[in-house]
XYZ file of N, CA and C in Angstrom:
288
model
N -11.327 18.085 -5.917
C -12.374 18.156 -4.946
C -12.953 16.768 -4.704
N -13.550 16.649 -3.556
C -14.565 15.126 -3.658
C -15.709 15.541 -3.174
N -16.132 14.200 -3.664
C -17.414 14.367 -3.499
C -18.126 13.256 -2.697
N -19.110 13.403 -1.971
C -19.905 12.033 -1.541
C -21.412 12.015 -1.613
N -21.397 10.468 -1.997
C -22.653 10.317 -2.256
C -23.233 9.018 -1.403
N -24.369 9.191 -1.047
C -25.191 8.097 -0.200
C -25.589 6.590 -1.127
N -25.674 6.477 -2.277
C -25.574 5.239 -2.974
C -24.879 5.141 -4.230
N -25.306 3.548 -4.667
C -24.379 3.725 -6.126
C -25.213 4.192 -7.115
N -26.660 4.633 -7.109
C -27.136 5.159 -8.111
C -26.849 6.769 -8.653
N -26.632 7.072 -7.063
C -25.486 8.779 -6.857
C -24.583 8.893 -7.062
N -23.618 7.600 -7.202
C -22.357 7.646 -7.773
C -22.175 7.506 -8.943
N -23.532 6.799 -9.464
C -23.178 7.064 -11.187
C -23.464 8.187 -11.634
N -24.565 8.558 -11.214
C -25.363 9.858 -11.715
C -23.541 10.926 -11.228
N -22.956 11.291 -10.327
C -22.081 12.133 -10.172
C -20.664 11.860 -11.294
N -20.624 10.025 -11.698
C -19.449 10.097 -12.488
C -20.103 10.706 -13.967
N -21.160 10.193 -14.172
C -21.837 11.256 -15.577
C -21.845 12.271 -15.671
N -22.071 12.877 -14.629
C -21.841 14.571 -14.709
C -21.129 15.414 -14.384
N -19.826 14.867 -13.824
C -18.387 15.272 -13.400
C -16.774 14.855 -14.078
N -16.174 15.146 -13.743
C -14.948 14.773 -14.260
C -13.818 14.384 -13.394
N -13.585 13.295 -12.950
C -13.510 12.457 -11.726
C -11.962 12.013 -12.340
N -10.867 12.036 -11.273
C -9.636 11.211 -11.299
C -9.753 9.802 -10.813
N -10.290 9.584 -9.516
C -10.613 8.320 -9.100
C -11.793 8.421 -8.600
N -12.395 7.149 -8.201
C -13.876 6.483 -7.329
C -13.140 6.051 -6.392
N -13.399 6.062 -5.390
C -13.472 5.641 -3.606
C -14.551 4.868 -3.744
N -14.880 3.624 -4.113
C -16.500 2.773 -4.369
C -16.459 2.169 -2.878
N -17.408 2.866 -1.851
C -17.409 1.470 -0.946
C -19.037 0.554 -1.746
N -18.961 -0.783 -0.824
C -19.512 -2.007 -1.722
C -20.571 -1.840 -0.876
N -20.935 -2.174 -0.303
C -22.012 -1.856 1.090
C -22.649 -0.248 0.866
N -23.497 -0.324 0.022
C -24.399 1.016 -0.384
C -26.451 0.721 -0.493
N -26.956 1.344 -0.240
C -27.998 0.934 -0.377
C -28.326 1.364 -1.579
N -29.953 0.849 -2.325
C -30.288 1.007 -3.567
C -29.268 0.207 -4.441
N -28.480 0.627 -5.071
C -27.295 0.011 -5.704
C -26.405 -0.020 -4.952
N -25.551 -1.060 -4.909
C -24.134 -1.580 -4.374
C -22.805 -1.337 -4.968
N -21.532 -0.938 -4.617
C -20.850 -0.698 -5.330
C -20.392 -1.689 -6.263
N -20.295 -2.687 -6.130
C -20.405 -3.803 -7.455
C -21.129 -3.251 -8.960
N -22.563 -3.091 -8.278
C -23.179 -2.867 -9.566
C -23.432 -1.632 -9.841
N -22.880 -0.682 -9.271
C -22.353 1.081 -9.719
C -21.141 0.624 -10.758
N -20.166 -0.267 -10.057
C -18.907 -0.405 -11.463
C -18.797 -0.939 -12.380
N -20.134 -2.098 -12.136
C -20.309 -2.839 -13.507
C -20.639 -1.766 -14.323
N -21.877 -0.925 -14.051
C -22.172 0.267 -14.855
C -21.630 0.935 -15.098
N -20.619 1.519 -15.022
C -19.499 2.297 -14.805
C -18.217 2.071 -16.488
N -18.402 0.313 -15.904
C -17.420 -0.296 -16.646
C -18.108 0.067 -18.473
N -19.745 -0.769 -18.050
C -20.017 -0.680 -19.315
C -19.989 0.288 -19.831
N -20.640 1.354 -19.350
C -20.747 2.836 -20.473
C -19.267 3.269 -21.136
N -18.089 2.848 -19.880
C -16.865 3.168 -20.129
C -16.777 2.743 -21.781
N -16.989 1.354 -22.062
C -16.326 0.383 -22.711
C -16.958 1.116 -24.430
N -16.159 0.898 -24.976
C -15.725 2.115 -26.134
C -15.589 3.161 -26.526
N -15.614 4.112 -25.273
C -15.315 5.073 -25.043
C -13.647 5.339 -24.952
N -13.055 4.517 -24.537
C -11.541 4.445 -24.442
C -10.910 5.348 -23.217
N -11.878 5.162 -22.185
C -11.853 5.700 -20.913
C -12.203 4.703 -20.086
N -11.530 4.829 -19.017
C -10.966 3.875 -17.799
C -10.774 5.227 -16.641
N -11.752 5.040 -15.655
C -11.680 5.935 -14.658
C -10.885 4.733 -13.570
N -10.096 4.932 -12.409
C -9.454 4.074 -11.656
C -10.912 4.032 -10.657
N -11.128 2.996 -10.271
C -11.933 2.515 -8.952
C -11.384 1.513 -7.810
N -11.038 2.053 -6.844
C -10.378 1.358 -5.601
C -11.729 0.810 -4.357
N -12.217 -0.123 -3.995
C -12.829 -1.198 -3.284
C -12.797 -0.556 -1.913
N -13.890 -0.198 -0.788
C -13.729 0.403 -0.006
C -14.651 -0.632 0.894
N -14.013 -1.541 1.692
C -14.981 -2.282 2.290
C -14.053 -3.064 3.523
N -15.032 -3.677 4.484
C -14.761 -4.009 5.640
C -14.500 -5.488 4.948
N -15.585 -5.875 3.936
C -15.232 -7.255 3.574
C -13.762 -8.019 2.940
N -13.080 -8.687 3.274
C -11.764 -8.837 2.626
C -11.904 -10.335 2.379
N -12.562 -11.318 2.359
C -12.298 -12.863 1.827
C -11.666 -12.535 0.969
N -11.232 -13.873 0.302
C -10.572 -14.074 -1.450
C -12.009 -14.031 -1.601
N -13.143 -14.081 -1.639
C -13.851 -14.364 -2.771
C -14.999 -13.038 -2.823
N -14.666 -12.027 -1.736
C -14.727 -10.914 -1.373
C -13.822 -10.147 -2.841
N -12.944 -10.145 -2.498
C -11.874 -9.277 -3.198
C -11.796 -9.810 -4.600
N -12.638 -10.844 -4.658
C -12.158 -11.340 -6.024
C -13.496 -11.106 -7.083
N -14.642 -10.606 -6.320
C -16.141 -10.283 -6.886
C -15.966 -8.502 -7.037
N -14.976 -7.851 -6.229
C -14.254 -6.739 -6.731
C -13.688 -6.282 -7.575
N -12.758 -7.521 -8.173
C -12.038 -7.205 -9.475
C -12.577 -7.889 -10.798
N -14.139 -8.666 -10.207
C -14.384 -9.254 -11.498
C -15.459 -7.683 -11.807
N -15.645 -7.637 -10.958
C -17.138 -6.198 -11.480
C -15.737 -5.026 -11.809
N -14.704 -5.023 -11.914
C -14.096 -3.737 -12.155
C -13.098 -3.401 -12.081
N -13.174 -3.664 -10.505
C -12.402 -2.669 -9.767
C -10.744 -2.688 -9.877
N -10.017 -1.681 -9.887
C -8.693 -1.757 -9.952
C -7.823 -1.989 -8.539
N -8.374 -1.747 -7.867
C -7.946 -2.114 -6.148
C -8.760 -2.508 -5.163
N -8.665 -2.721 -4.065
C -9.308 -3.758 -3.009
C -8.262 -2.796 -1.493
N -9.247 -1.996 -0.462
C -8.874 -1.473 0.264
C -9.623 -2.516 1.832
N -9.307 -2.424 2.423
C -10.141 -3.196 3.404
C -10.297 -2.352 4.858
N -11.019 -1.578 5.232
C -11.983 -0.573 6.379
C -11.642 -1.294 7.426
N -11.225 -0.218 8.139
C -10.777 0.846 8.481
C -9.706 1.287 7.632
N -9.351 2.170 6.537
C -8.036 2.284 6.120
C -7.002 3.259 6.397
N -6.002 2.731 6.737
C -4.770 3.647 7.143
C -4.722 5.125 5.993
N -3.785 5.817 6.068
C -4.054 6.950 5.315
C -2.690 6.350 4.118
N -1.763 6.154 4.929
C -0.724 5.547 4.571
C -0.808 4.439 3.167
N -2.031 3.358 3.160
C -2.444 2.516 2.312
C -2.855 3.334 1.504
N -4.050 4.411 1.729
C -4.939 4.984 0.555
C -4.443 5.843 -0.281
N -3.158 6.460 0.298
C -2.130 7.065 -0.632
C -1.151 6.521 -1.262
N -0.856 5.315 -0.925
C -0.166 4.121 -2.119
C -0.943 3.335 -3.002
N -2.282 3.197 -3.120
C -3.243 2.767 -3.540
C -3.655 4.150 -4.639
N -3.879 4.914 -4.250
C -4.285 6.767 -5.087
C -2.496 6.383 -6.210
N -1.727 6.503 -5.720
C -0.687 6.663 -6.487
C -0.320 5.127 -7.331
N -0.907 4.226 -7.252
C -0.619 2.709 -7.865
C -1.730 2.882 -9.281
N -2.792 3.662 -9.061
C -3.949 3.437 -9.992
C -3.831 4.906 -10.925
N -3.524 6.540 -10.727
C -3.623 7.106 -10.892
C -2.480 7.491 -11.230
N -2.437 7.877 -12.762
C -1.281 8.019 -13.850
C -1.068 9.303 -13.447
């Protein structure tokens, strides 16, 4: 099922209380940003020995765009508008 939520403080609160295959994070969220939904994300992860996949959902694409993506987390970098075609080679690159 999915789910959506209007910020990243809703997206954490939903990965805490759900049981999630992947995050769709777009970065451009109000309240919290998806950056700092995955930093949070990352940390609670971290000794837990859980790694949820998070793929980058944004219009922004610089290198230094995409590269503030994979330092907060993220396992992929999608760039908006996305083909369906990309988001299902992207779903299948991250998701065991």
């Amino acid at each position: 099922y999915v789910d959506v939520v209007p910020d990243g403080y809703a997206a954490l609160d939903k990965w805490k209380s759900g049981t999630y295959t992947l995050i769709l994070m777009d970065i451009q969220m109000p309240e919290m940003d998806g950056l700092e939904a995955t930093r949070t994300i990352r940390s609670l992860e971290a000794g837990q020995g859980r790694h949820i996949p998070i793929i980058a959902m944004t219009g922004q694409d610089s290198p230094e765009d995409v590269e503030r993506c994979y330092h907060a987390g993220m396992d992929l970098h999608l760039k908006k508008p996305v083909q369906l075609c990309e988001l299902i080679a992207a779903v299948a690159r991250v998701v065991k």
